[in-house]
Coordinates of C-alpha atoms in Angstrom, one line a residue:
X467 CA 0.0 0.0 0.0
X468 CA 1.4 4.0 -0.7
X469 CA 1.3 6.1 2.0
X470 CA -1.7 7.9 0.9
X471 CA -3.6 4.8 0.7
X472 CA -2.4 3.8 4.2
X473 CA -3.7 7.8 5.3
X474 CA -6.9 7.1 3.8
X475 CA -7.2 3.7 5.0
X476 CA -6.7 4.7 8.9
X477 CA -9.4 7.4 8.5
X478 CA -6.9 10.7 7.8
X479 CA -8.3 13.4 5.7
X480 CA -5.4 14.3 4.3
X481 CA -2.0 12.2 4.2
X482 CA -0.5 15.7 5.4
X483 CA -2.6 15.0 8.9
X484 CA -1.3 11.5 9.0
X485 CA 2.8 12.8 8.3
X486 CA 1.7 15.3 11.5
X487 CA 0.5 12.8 13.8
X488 CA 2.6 10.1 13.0
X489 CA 6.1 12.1 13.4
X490 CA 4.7 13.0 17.0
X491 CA 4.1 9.5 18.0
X492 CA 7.0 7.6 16.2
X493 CA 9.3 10.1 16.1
X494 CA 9.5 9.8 12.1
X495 CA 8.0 10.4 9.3
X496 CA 5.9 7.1 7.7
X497 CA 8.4 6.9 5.1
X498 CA 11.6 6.9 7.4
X499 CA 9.6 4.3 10.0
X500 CA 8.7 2.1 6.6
X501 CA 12.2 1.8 5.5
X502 CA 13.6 1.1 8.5
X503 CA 11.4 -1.8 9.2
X504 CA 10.9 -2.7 5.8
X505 CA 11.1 -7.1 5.6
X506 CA 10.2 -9.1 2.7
X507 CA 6.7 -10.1 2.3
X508 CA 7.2 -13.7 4.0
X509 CA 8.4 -12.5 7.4
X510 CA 5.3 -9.5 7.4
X511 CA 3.0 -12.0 6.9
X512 CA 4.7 -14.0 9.9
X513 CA 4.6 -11.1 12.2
X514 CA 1.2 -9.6 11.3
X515 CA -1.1 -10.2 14.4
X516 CA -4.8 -9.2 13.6
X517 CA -7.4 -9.2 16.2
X518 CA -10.8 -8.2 14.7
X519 CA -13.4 -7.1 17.5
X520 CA -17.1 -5.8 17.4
X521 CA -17.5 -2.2 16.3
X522 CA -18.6 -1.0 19.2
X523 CA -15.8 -2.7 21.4
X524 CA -12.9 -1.4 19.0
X525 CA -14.2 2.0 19.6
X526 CA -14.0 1.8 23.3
X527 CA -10.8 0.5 23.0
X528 CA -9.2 3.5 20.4
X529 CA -11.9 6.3 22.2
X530 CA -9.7 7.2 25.4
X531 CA -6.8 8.2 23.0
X532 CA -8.2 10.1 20.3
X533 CA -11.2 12.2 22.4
X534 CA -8.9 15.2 23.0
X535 CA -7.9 15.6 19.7
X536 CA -9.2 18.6 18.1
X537 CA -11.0 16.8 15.1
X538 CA -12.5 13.9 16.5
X539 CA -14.5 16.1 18.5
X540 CA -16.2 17.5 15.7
X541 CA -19.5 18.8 17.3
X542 CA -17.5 22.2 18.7
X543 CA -19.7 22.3 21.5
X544 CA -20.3 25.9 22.9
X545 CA -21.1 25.5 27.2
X546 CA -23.9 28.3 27.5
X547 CA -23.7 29.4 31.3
X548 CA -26.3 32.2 32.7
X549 CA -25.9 34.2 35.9
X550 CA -28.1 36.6 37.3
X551 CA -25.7 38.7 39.8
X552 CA -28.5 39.9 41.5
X553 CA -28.1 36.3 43.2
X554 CA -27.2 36.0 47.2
X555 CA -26.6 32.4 48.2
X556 CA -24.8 33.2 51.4
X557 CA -20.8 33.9 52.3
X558 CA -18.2 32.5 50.0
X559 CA -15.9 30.4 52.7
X560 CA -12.2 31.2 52.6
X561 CA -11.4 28.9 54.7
X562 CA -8.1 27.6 52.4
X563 CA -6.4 31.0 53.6
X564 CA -6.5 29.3 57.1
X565 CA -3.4 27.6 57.5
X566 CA 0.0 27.5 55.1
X567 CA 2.5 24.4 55.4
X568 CA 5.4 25.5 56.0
X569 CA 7.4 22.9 56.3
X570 CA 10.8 22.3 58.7
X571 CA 11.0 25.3 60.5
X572 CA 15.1 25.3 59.9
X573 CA 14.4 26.4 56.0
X574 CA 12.3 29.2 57.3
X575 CA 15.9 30.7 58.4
X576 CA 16.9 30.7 54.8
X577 CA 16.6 33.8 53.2
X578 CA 15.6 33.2 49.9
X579 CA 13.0 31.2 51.1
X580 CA 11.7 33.9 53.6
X581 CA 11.2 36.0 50.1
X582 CA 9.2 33.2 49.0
X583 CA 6.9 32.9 52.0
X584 CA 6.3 37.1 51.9
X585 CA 5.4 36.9 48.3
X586 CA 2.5 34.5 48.8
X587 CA 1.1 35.6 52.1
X588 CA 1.5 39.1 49.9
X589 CA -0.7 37.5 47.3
X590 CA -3.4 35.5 49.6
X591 CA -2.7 36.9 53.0
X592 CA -2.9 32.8 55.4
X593 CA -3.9 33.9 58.9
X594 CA -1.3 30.8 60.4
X595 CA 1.6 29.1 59.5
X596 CA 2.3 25.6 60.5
X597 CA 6.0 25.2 61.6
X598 CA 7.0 21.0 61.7
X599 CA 9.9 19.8 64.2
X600 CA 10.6 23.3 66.0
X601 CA 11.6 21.4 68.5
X602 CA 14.9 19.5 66.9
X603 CA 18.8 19.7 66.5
X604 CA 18.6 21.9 63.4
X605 CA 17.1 24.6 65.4
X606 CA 19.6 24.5 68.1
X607 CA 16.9 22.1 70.8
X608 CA 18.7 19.4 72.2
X609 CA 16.8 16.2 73.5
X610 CA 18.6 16.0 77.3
X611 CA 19.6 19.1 77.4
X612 CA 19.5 21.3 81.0
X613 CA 19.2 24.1 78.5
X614 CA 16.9 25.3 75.9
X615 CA 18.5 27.4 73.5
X616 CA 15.3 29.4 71.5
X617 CA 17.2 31.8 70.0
X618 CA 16.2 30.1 66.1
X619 CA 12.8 30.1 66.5
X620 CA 12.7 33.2 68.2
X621 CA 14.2 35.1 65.1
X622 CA 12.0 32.8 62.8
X623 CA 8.5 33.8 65.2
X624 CA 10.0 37.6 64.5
X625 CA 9.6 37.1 60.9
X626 CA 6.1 35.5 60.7
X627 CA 4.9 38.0 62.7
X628 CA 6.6 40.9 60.6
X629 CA 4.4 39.3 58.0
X630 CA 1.1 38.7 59.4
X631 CA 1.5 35.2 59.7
X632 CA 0.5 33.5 62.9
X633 CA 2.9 30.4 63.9
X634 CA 1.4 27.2 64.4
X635 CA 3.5 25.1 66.1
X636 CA 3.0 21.4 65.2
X637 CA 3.9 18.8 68.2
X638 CA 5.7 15.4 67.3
X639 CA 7.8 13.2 69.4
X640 CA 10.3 12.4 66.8
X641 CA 13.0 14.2 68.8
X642 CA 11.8 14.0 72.4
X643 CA 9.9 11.5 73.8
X644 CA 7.4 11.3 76.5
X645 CA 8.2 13.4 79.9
X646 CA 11.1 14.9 78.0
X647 CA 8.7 16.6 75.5
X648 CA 6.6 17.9 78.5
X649 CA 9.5 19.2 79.7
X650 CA 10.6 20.8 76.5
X651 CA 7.3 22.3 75.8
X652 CA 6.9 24.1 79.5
X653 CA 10.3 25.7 78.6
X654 CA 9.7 26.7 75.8
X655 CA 6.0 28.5 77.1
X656 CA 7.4 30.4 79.7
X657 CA 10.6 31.6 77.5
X658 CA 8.0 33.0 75.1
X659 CA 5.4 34.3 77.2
X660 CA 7.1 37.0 78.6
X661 CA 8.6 38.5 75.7
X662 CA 6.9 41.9 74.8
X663 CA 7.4 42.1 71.3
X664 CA 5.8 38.9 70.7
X665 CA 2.4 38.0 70.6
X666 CA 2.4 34.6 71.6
X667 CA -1.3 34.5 73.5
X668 CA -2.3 34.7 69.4
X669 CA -0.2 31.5 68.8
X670 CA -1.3 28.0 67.8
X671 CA -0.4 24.4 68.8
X672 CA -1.1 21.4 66.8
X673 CA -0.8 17.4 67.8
X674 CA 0.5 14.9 65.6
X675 CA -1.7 12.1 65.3
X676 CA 0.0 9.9 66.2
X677 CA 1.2 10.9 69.7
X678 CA 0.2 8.3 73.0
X679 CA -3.0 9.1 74.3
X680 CA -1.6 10.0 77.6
X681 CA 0.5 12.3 75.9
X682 CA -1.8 14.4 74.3
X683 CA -3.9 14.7 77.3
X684 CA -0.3 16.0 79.4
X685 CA 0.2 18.4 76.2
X686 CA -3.5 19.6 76.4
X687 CA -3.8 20.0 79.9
X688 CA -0.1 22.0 79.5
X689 CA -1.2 24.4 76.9
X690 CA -5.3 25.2 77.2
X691 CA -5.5 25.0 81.2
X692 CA -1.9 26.2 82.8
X693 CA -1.5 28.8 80.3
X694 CA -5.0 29.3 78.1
X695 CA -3.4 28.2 74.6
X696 CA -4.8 27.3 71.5
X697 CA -5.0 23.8 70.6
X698 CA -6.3 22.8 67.5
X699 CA -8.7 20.2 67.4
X700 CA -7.9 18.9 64.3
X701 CA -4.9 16.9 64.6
X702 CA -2.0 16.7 61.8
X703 CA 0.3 14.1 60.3
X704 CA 3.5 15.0 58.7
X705 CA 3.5 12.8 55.6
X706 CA 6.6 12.7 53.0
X707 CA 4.9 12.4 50.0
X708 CA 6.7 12.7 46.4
X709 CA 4.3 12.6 43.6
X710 CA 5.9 14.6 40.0
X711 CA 1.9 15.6 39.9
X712 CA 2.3 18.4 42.5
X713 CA 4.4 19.7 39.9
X714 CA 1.6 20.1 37.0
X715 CA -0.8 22.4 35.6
X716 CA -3.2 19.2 36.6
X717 CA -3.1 20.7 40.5
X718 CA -4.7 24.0 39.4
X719 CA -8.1 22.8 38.7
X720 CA -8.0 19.9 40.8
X721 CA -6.8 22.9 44.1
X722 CA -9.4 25.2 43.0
X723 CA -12.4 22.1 42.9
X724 CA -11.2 20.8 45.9
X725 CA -11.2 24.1 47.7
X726 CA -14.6 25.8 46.4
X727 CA -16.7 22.2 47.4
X728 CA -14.9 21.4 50.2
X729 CA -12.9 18.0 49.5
X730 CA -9.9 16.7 50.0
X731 CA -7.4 17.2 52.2
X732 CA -4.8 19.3 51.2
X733 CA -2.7 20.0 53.9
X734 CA 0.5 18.0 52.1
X735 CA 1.0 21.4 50.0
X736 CA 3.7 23.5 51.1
X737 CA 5.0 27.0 50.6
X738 CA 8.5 25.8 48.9
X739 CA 10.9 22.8 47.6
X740 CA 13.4 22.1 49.6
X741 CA 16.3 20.0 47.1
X742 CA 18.1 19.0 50.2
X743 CA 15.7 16.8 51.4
X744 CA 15.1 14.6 48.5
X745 CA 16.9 11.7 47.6
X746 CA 17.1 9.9 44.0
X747 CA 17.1 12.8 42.0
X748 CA 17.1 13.2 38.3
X749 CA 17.2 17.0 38.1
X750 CA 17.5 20.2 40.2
X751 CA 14.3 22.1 38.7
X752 CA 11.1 19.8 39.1
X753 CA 11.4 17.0 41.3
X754 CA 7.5 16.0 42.7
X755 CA 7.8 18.2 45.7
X756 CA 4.3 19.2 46.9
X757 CA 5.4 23.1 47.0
X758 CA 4.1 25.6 45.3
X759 CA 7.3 27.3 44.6
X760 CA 10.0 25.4 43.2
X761 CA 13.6 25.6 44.4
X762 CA 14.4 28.0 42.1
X763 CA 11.6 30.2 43.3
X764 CA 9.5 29.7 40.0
X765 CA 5.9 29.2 40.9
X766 CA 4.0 26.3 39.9
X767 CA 0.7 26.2 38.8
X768 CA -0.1 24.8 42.5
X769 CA 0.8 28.5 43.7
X770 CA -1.8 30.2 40.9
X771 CA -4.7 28.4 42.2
X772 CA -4.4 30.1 45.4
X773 CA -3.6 33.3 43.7
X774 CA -6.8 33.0 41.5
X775 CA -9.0 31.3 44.3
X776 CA -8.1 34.7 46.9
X777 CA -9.4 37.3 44.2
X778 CA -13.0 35.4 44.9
X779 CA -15.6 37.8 46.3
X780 CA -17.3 37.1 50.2
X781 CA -20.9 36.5 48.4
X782 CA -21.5 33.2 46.5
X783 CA -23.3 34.1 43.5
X784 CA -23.4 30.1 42.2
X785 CA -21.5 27.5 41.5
X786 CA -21.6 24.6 39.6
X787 CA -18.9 21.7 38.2
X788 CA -16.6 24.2 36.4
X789 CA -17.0 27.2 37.9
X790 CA -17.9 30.0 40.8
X791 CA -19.2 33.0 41.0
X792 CA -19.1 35.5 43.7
X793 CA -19.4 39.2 43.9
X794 CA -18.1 42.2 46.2
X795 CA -18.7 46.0 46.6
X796 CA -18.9 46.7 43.3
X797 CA -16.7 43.9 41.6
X798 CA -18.4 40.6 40.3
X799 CA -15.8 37.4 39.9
X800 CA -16.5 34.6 37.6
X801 CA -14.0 31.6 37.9
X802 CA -14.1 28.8 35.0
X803 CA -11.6 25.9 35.7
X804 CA -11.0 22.4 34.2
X805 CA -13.8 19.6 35.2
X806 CA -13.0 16.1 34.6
X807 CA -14.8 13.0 35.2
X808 CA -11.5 12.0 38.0
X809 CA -11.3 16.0 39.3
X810 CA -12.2 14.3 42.5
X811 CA -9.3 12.2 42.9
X812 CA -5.5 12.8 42.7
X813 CA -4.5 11.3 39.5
X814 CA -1.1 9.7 39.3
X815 CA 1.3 11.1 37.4
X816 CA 1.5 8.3 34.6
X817 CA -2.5 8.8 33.9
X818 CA -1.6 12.5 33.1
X819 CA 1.1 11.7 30.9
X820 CA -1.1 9.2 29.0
X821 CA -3.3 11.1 25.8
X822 CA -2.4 14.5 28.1
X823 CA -3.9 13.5 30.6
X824 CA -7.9 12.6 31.9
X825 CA -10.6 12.1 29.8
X826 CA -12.6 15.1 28.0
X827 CA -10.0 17.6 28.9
X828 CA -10.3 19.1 25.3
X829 CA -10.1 22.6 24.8
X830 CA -14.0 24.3 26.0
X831 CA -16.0 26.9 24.5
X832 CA -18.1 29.0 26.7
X833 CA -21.4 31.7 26.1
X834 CA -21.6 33.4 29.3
X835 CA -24.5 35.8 29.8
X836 CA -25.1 38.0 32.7
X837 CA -27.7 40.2 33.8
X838 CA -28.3 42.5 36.5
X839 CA -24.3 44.5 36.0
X840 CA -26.3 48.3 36.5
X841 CA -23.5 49.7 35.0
X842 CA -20.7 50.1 32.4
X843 CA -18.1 47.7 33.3
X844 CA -14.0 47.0 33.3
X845 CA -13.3 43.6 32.8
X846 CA -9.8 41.8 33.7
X847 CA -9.2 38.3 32.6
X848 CA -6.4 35.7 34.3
X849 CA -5.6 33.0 31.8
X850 CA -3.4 30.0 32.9
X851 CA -3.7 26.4 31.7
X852 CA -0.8 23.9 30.3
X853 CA 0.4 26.4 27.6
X854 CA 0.3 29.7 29.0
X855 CA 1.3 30.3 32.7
X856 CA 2.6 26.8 33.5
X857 CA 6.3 26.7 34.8
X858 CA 6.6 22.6 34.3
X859 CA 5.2 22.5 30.5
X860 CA 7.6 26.0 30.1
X861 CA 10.3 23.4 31.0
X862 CA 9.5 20.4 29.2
X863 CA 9.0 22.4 26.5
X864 CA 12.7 23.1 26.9
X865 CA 13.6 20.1 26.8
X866 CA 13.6 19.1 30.8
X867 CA 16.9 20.7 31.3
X868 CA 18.7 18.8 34.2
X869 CA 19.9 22.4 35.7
X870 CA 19.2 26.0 34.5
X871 CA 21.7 28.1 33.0
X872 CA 21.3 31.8 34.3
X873 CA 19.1 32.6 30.8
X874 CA 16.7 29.5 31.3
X875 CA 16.1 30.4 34.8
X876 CA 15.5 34.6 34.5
X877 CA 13.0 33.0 31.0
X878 CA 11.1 30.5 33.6
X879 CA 11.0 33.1 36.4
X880 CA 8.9 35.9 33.7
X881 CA 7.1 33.7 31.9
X882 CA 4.9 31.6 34.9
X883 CA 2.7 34.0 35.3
X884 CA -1.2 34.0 34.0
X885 CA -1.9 35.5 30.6
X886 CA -3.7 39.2 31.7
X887 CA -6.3 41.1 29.3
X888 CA -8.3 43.9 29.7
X889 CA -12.0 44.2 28.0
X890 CA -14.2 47.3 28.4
X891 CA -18.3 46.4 28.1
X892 CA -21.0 48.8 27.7
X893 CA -24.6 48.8 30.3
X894 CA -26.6 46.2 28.4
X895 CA -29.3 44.4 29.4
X896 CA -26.9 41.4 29.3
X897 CA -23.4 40.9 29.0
X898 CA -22.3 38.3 26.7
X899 CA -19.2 36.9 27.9
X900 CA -17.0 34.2 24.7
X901 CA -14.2 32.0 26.9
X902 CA -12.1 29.5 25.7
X903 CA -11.0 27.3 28.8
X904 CA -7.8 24.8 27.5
X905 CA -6.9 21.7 29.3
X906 CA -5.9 21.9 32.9
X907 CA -6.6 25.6 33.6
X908 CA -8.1 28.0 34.7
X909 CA -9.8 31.6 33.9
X910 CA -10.7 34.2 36.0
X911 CA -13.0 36.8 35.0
X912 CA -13.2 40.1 37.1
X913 CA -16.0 42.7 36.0
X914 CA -15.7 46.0 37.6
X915 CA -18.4 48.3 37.4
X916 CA -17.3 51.9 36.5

């Protein structure tokens, strides 16, 4: 058979389609690929394996890796979405601004990632920050010690509070055990107390979960009735997790779901990477870290759902699979993200990778009309998705350097950020809206009236 004939056979338009999508898949063109396997007509024959299935069973089969190409999904579906922002259906809860992981409290005395830290409470403003293994060698707290030396956490508790950040001290006994911790934690209470400059009444505490019963009730009894702490019910468990996922434009619409309908636990995000605590490493840039910063301080997609998700308004106007809508003073928000059949769950890494990723994440068209806007209106729109904004497909896309020279690195650090346009609209009875939301993003739509 010619090429074109083999084109038209497999159900190609063109044979200039079939070159396209062939030289992405194999590497080569058809006609390099047939001449380097070329055998005699014997030995095809030999090798030829032919399985012939029921229509409807082959296109289940082939269905999962063509959907999210373009052509196949010939209808061009437009999503028409209505909103009437006269709508009140109660506060919008903020609650993900509650607590930031920051990790081992020793890399909080690391300057550059101090600048890290100010930039996002800057951006989403966290009322605490959770601080694991204060307690520990690295910041200078020796288990049998007949002295405590504070001075670390003392500079560190200076910072967050210089920044607006409550600590929240998370309570372990990796480093002291039983009585000792007791002892540990009463010292380090009445160092802290009496410091003026300090507003430790306002701190935090948090138990690990997996502390002895008798224990927690010593630590609980220490902190709420001696000195009138806060404990936090909720208890915590310091996992290790590496999953190259966290590094993805996938976490962008999987955060914002998560956060606007209340699911999943997402307390495994942190503020940054830290390379030295990772072992088996293949490069210094992306590494399945669960911050939202990379080492380099280049922000991951992980970091722009928060940034979107905090420009949300107090008043839920609806929400729906896909998007939210809330409103302020005079400011209406409309938030369009990804929506998957899996959004629920955290995909593994090797499901992204396969066809781009989950099922019907094509491109989406969207009609949005709105009434009740009383007057002309300023619209801004925040565009970030797998091609535009993304600091891991930015890096793939050059090649998935092991290291970044100087150039790479300045390139990465300017161009992970969203796409921004501006849009001016008219008083109209309604405001028509057209939105084209790409595959593992995110747009946010702010209408100011004016």
């Amino acid at each position: 058979m010619t090429l074109s004939e083999i084109s038209e056979e497999v159900g190609f338009s063109h044979t200039r389609y079939f070159n396209k999508h062939f030289k992405l898949n194999y590497k080569m063109t058809p006609l390099q690929f047939r001449k380097k396997h070329k055998v005699d007509e014997k030995t095809y024959e030999n090798q030829k394996q032919i399985v012939y299935l029921p229509l409807v069973e082959a296109l289940k089969s082939v269905e999962y890796y063509i959907e999210d190409y373009d052509r196949y999904n010939f209808e061009d579906r437009i999503t028409k979405v209505n909103i009437n922002m006269a709508e009140d259906r109660g506060s919008f809860n903020k609650g993900f601004k509650e607590i930031i992981n920051l990790g081992e409290a020793f890399d909080l005395l690391i300057e550059d990632n101090k600048d890290m830290l100010e930039e996002i409470q800057y951006e989403v403003g966290f009322k605490y920050g959770r601080l694991i293994n204060l307690f520990s060698v690295d910041m200078g707290v020796f288990s049998g010690s007949n002295f405590y030396n504070w001075s670390r956490a003392k500079i560190i508790f200076e910072y967050m509070e210089s920044i607006s950040l409550i600590p929240l001290i998370f309570i372990d006994d990796n480093n002291f055990k039983d009585e000792e911790l007791i002892k540990a934690l009463r010292n380090f209470i009445a160092y802290f107390k009496d410091i003026e400059n300090l507003e430790f009444e306002n701190y935090a505490f948090q138990l690990c979960s997996k502390l002895p019963v008798n224990i927690k009730e010593s630590i609980e009894n220490l902190l709420v009735n001696e000195y009138s702490l806060k404990l936090l019910e909720d208890e915590f468990e310091n996992i290790h997790s590496i999953n190259y996922i966290y590094d993805t434009a996938y976490m962008l619409p999987y955060i914002i779901h998560s956060v606007i309908n209340n699911k999943n636990n997402l307390n495994y995000l942190k503020v940054y990477d830290v390379l030295d605590r990772q072992v088996k490493l293949t490069n210094e840039v992306f590494f399945g870290y669960p911050g939202m910063i990379n080492d380099k301080g280049i922000k991951k997609p992980s970091y722009y759902a928060y940034f979107l998700l905090n420009k949300l308004g107090d008043t839920l106007v609806d929400i729906k699979d896909g998007y939210i809508v809330t409103k302020s003073e005079d400011e209406y928000q409309i938030l369009l993200y990804s929506f998957t059949e899996d959004i629920d769950e955290l995909i593994s890494f090797e499901k992204l990778a396969k066809s781009r990723g989950v099922k019907n994440a094509a491109a989406k068209k969207y009609s949005i009309n709105i009434v009740n806007i009383m007057k002309n209106s300023k619209m801004t729109f925040y565009e970030i998705d797998e091609s535009i904004g993304s600091s891991y497909n930015y890096w793939v896309s050059m090649g998935m350097p092991k290291r970044l020279n100087k150039e790479e690195e300045e390139i990465m650090l300017k161009a992970s950020f969203p796409k921004i346009d501006f849009k001016y609209a008219k008083k109209s009875t309604v405001l028509n809206i057209r939105a084209e939301l790409k595959a593992h993003g995110a747009l946010l739509i702010l209408i100011k009236e004016v």
